[in-house]
């Protein structure tokens, strides 16, 4: 909605979500994750809490740097970030920077969340970040952030097809959860 709202989630739900993310994103004590979301935003679950549960390094940036693609790329390169989470529109801004190819060399896992992931954005990520595992997370605050996930390992630009306006499938339920499709809406 874009409006702040209070949502209560159970301790079990958050611990399940964190345990799943550590495994799904291959986060470990050698990982370096970038955090740019405020603690009250649901993406902080993935950005901040997941790395902290397994001893990974957490690099935090302030609000102004988080909105500046060039500054974010410099931090990613300087701090050798391995795990990144962005909304697809920020991913597009980062990928459109001329220096992106040289700045993403340490990146191993890139999670897209918060907006629909287009095949165009996925294709650009594949082209500019070869070998990076691209994750597409879908969910809402009410379900502790993400309910559905789709991982596209070793995607090649050709695999996303000529329809760059298409959407990447949202995938399967997070571990220990069930997803129901109620109707076409």
mmCIF file of C-alpha atoms in Angstrom:
data_model
loop_
_atom_site.group_PDB
_atom_site.id
_atom_site.type_symbol
_atom_site.label_atom_id
_atom_site.label_comp_id
_atom_site.label_asym_id
_atom_site.label_seq_id
_atom_site.Cartn_x
_atom_site.Cartn_y
_atom_site.Cartn_z
ATOM 1 C CA UNK A 1 0.000 0.000 0.000
ATOM 2 C CA UNK A 2 2.934 2.304 0.518
ATOM 3 C CA UNK A 3 1.477 3.308 3.887
ATOM 4 C CA UNK A 4 3.038 2.192 7.177
ATOM 5 C CA UNK A 5 1.052 -0.463 9.000
ATOM 6 C CA UNK A 6 1.583 -2.558 12.064
ATOM 7 C CA UNK A 7 1.643 -6.309 11.537
ATOM 8 C CA UNK A 8 2.294 -8.923 14.200
ATOM 9 C CA UNK A 9 4.148 -12.024 13.080
ATOM 10 C CA UNK A 10 4.877 -15.026 15.245
ATOM 11 C CA UNK A 11 8.304 -15.935 16.536
ATOM 12 C CA UNK A 12 7.937 -19.304 14.770
ATOM 13 C CA UNK A 13 7.219 -17.590 11.437
ATOM 14 C CA UNK A 14 10.305 -15.382 11.617
ATOM 15 C CA UNK A 15 12.618 -18.200 12.736
ATOM 16 C CA UNK A 16 11.321 -20.411 9.902
ATOM 17 C CA UNK A 17 11.828 -17.566 7.440
ATOM 18 C CA UNK A 18 15.401 -16.909 8.628
ATOM 19 C CA UNK A 19 16.402 -20.598 8.625
ATOM 20 C CA UNK A 20 14.981 -20.974 5.117
ATOM 21 C CA UNK A 21 16.788 -17.861 3.833
ATOM 22 C CA UNK A 22 20.169 -18.947 5.224
ATOM 23 C CA UNK A 23 19.891 -22.180 3.240
ATOM 24 C CA UNK A 24 18.198 -20.764 0.119
ATOM 25 C CA UNK A 25 20.667 -17.888 -0.239
ATOM 26 C CA UNK A 26 23.732 -19.913 0.858
ATOM 27 C CA UNK A 27 24.601 -17.350 3.525
ATOM 28 C CA UNK A 28 27.477 -18.325 5.808
ATOM 29 C CA UNK A 29 30.256 -16.791 7.882
ATOM 30 C CA UNK A 30 32.231 -15.873 4.732
ATOM 31 C CA UNK A 31 29.273 -13.973 3.217
ATOM 32 C CA UNK A 32 29.061 -10.188 3.054
ATOM 33 C CA UNK A 33 25.507 -8.831 2.849
ATOM 34 C CA UNK A 34 24.467 -5.265 2.084
ATOM 35 C CA UNK A 35 21.667 -3.698 4.119
ATOM 36 C CA UNK A 36 20.016 -0.530 2.907
ATOM 37 C CA UNK A 37 16.460 -0.925 4.223
ATOM 38 C CA UNK A 38 15.162 0.550 7.446
ATOM 39 C CA UNK A 39 14.578 -1.952 10.251
ATOM 40 C CA UNK A 40 10.812 -1.368 10.060
ATOM 41 C CA UNK A 41 10.687 -2.469 6.390
ATOM 42 C CA UNK A 42 10.032 -6.181 5.854
ATOM 43 C CA UNK A 43 13.078 -6.573 3.574
ATOM 44 C CA UNK A 44 15.211 -5.971 6.673
ATOM 45 C CA UNK A 45 14.370 -9.576 7.577
ATOM 46 C CA UNK A 46 16.419 -10.775 4.619
ATOM 47 C CA UNK A 47 18.952 -7.958 4.496
ATOM 48 C CA UNK A 48 19.827 -7.645 8.182
ATOM 49 C CA UNK A 49 18.594 -10.581 10.205
ATOM 50 C CA UNK A 50 19.502 -13.429 7.849
ATOM 51 C CA UNK A 51 23.241 -12.620 7.774
ATOM 52 C CA UNK A 52 23.303 -11.991 11.507
ATOM 53 C CA UNK A 53 21.859 -15.446 12.267
ATOM 54 C CA UNK A 54 24.870 -17.212 10.763
ATOM 55 C CA UNK A 55 27.800 -14.903 11.462
ATOM 56 C CA UNK A 56 28.041 -13.235 8.056
ATOM 57 C CA UNK A 57 29.368 -9.698 7.683
ATOM 58 C CA UNK A 58 26.674 -7.039 7.421
ATOM 59 C CA UNK A 59 27.466 -3.795 5.594
ATOM 60 C CA UNK A 60 24.942 -1.035 6.242
ATOM 61 C CA UNK A 61 24.452 2.140 4.223
ATOM 62 C CA UNK A 62 22.516 5.279 5.025
ATOM 63 C CA UNK A 63 19.366 6.564 3.347
ATOM 64 C CA UNK A 64 21.153 8.897 0.919
ATOM 65 C CA UNK A 65 23.621 6.259 -0.245
ATOM 66 C CA UNK A 66 20.787 3.742 -0.616
ATOM 67 C CA UNK A 67 19.157 6.043 -3.196
ATOM 68 C CA UNK A 68 22.386 6.631 -5.154
ATOM 69 C CA UNK A 69 23.191 3.797 -7.606
ATOM 70 C CA UNK A 70 26.787 4.917 -8.161
ATOM 71 C CA UNK A 71 27.483 5.099 -4.413
ATOM 72 C CA UNK A 72 25.881 1.678 -3.861
ATOM 73 C CA UNK A 73 28.011 0.148 -6.601
ATOM 74 C CA UNK A 74 31.140 1.640 -5.029
ATOM 75 C CA UNK A 75 30.204 0.116 -1.658
ATOM 76 C CA UNK A 76 29.455 -3.265 -3.262
ATOM 77 C CA UNK A 77 32.897 -3.270 -4.872
ATOM 78 C CA UNK A 78 34.848 -1.803 -1.940
ATOM 79 C CA UNK A 79 33.277 -4.092 0.687
ATOM 80 C CA UNK A 80 33.194 -7.172 -1.634
ATOM 81 C CA UNK A 81 29.462 -7.727 -1.125
ATOM 82 C CA UNK A 82 28.346 -11.280 -1.933
ATOM 83 C CA UNK A 83 24.603 -10.960 -1.136
ATOM 84 C CA UNK A 84 22.369 -8.153 -2.373
ATOM 85 C CA UNK A 85 18.623 -7.551 -2.139
ATOM 86 C CA UNK A 86 16.923 -4.861 -4.223
ATOM 87 C CA UNK A 87 13.599 -4.060 -5.735
ATOM 88 C CA UNK A 88 13.747 -4.596 -9.514
ATOM 89 C CA UNK A 89 13.561 -0.849 -10.241
ATOM 90 C CA UNK A 90 16.733 -0.271 -8.178
ATOM 91 C CA UNK A 91 18.325 -3.265 -9.903
ATOM 92 C CA UNK A 92 17.628 -1.578 -13.246
ATOM 93 C CA UNK A 93 19.267 1.642 -12.023
ATOM 94 C CA UNK A 94 22.343 -0.272 -10.806
ATOM 95 C CA UNK A 95 22.597 -2.330 -13.993
ATOM 96 C CA UNK A 96 22.318 0.783 -16.164
ATOM 97 C CA UNK A 97 25.452 2.302 -14.592
ATOM 98 C CA UNK A 98 28.446 2.074 -16.946
ATOM 99 C CA UNK A 99 30.693 0.674 -14.216
ATOM 100 C CA UNK A 100 28.317 -2.119 -13.157
ATOM 101 C CA UNK A 101 30.331 -4.908 -14.809
ATOM 102 C CA UNK A 102 33.419 -4.095 -12.737
ATOM 103 C CA UNK A 103 31.539 -3.430 -9.483
ATOM 104 C CA UNK A 104 29.572 -6.706 -9.244
ATOM 105 C CA UNK A 105 32.553 -9.090 -9.361
ATOM 106 C CA UNK A 106 32.140 -10.259 -5.737
ATOM 107 C CA UNK A 107 28.369 -10.773 -5.961
ATOM 108 C CA UNK A 108 27.172 -14.394 -5.758
ATOM 109 C CA UNK A 109 23.447 -14.042 -4.857
ATOM 110 C CA UNK A 110 21.077 -11.241 -5.877
ATOM 111 C CA UNK A 111 17.536 -11.256 -4.510
ATOM 112 C CA UNK A 112 14.781 -9.257 -6.215
ATOM 113 C CA UNK A 113 11.771 -8.498 -4.041
ATOM 114 C CA UNK A 114 9.026 -5.944 -3.530
ATOM 115 C CA UNK A 115 8.017 -5.553 -7.189
ATOM 116 C CA UNK A 116 7.300 -7.883 -10.095
ATOM 117 C CA UNK A 117 10.553 -9.017 -11.746
ATOM 118 C CA UNK A 118 10.470 -8.550 -15.507
ATOM 119 C CA UNK A 119 12.346 -10.796 -17.894
ATOM 120 C CA UNK A 120 14.090 -7.635 -19.117
ATOM 121 C CA UNK A 121 15.593 -6.949 -15.678
ATOM 122 C CA UNK A 122 16.490 -10.628 -15.236
ATOM 123 C CA UNK A 123 18.167 -10.604 -18.653
ATOM 124 C CA UNK A 124 20.186 -7.474 -17.827
ATOM 125 C CA UNK A 125 21.299 -9.037 -14.540
ATOM 126 C CA UNK A 126 22.354 -12.210 -16.367
ATOM 127 C CA UNK A 127 24.294 -10.212 -18.915
ATOM 128 C CA UNK A 128 26.057 -7.848 -16.504
ATOM 129 C CA UNK A 129 26.558 -10.338 -13.641
ATOM 130 C CA UNK A 130 27.409 -13.729 -15.141
ATOM 131 C CA UNK A 131 27.379 -16.542 -12.606
ATOM 132 C CA UNK A 132 25.273 -14.683 -10.032
ATOM 133 C CA UNK A 133 22.337 -16.699 -8.692
ATOM 134 C CA UNK A 134 19.221 -14.593 -9.139
ATOM 135 C CA UNK A 135 16.359 -15.057 -6.664
ATOM 136 C CA UNK A 136 12.837 -13.691 -7.123
ATOM 137 C CA UNK A 137 10.990 -13.432 -3.797
ATOM 138 C CA UNK A 138 7.287 -12.683 -3.514
ATOM 139 C CA UNK A 139 5.219 -12.064 -0.429
ATOM 140 C CA UNK A 140 4.013 -9.475 2.033
ATOM 141 C CA UNK A 141 4.603 -8.275 5.553
ATOM 142 C CA UNK A 142 1.663 -10.362 6.758
ATOM 143 C CA UNK A 143 3.502 -13.572 5.847
ATOM 144 C CA UNK A 144 6.853 -12.534 7.335
ATOM 145 C CA UNK A 145 8.107 -11.120 4.075
ATOM 146 C CA UNK A 146 8.214 -13.847 1.490
ATOM 147 C CA UNK A 147 5.852 -16.706 0.816
ATOM 148 C CA UNK A 148 6.895 -17.696 -2.694
ATOM 149 C CA UNK A 149 10.351 -17.963 -4.245
ATOM 150 C CA UNK A 150 11.849 -18.665 -7.631
ATOM 151 C CA UNK A 151 15.586 -19.158 -8.079
ATOM 152 C CA UNK A 152 17.032 -18.857 -11.568
ATOM 153 C CA UNK A 153 20.608 -20.222 -11.397
ATOM 154 C CA UNK A 154 23.013 -19.480 -14.214
ATOM 155 C CA UNK A 155 20.428 -17.666 -16.302
ATOM 156 C CA UNK A 156 21.682 -16.579 -19.681
ATOM 157 C CA UNK A 157 20.364 -13.472 -21.437
ATOM 158 C CA UNK A 158 18.993 -15.722 -24.206
ATOM 159 C CA UNK A 159 16.902 -17.742 -21.728
ATOM 160 C CA UNK A 160 14.699 -14.816 -20.763
ATOM 161 C CA UNK A 161 13.405 -14.550 -24.317
ATOM 162 C CA UNK A 162 12.729 -11.664 -26.623
ATOM 163 C CA UNK A 163 9.719 -10.534 -24.583
ATOM 164 C CA UNK A 164 11.518 -8.206 -22.171
ATOM 165 C CA UNK A 165 8.173 -6.977 -20.840
ATOM 166 C CA UNK A 166 7.256 -10.458 -19.582
ATOM 167 C CA UNK A 167 7.422 -11.465 -15.934
ATOM 168 C CA UNK A 168 9.590 -14.082 -14.255
ATOM 169 C CA UNK A 169 7.405 -16.811 -12.632
ATOM 170 C CA UNK A 170 6.987 -16.387 -8.880
ATOM 171 C CA UNK A 171 7.729 -20.018 -8.117
ATOM 172 C CA UNK A 172 7.124 -22.261 -5.109
ATOM 173 C CA UNK A 173 6.291 -21.806 -1.420
ATOM 174 C CA UNK A 174 8.994 -21.084 1.134
ATOM 175 C CA UNK A 175 10.010 -24.155 3.185
ATOM 176 C CA UNK A 176 7.486 -25.279 5.813
ATOM 177 C CA UNK A 177 4.682 -23.280 4.211
ATOM 178 C CA UNK A 178 1.835 -23.956 1.804
ATOM 179 C CA UNK A 179 0.560 -21.629 -0.905
ATOM 180 C CA UNK A 180 -2.995 -21.774 -2.229
ATOM 181 C CA UNK A 181 -4.161 -20.345 -5.552
ATOM 182 C CA UNK A 182 -7.737 -19.410 -4.783
ATOM 183 C CA UNK A 183 -8.817 -18.182 -8.203
ATOM 184 C CA UNK A 184 -7.474 -16.268 -11.217
ATOM 185 C CA UNK A 185 -7.461 -13.031 -9.231
#
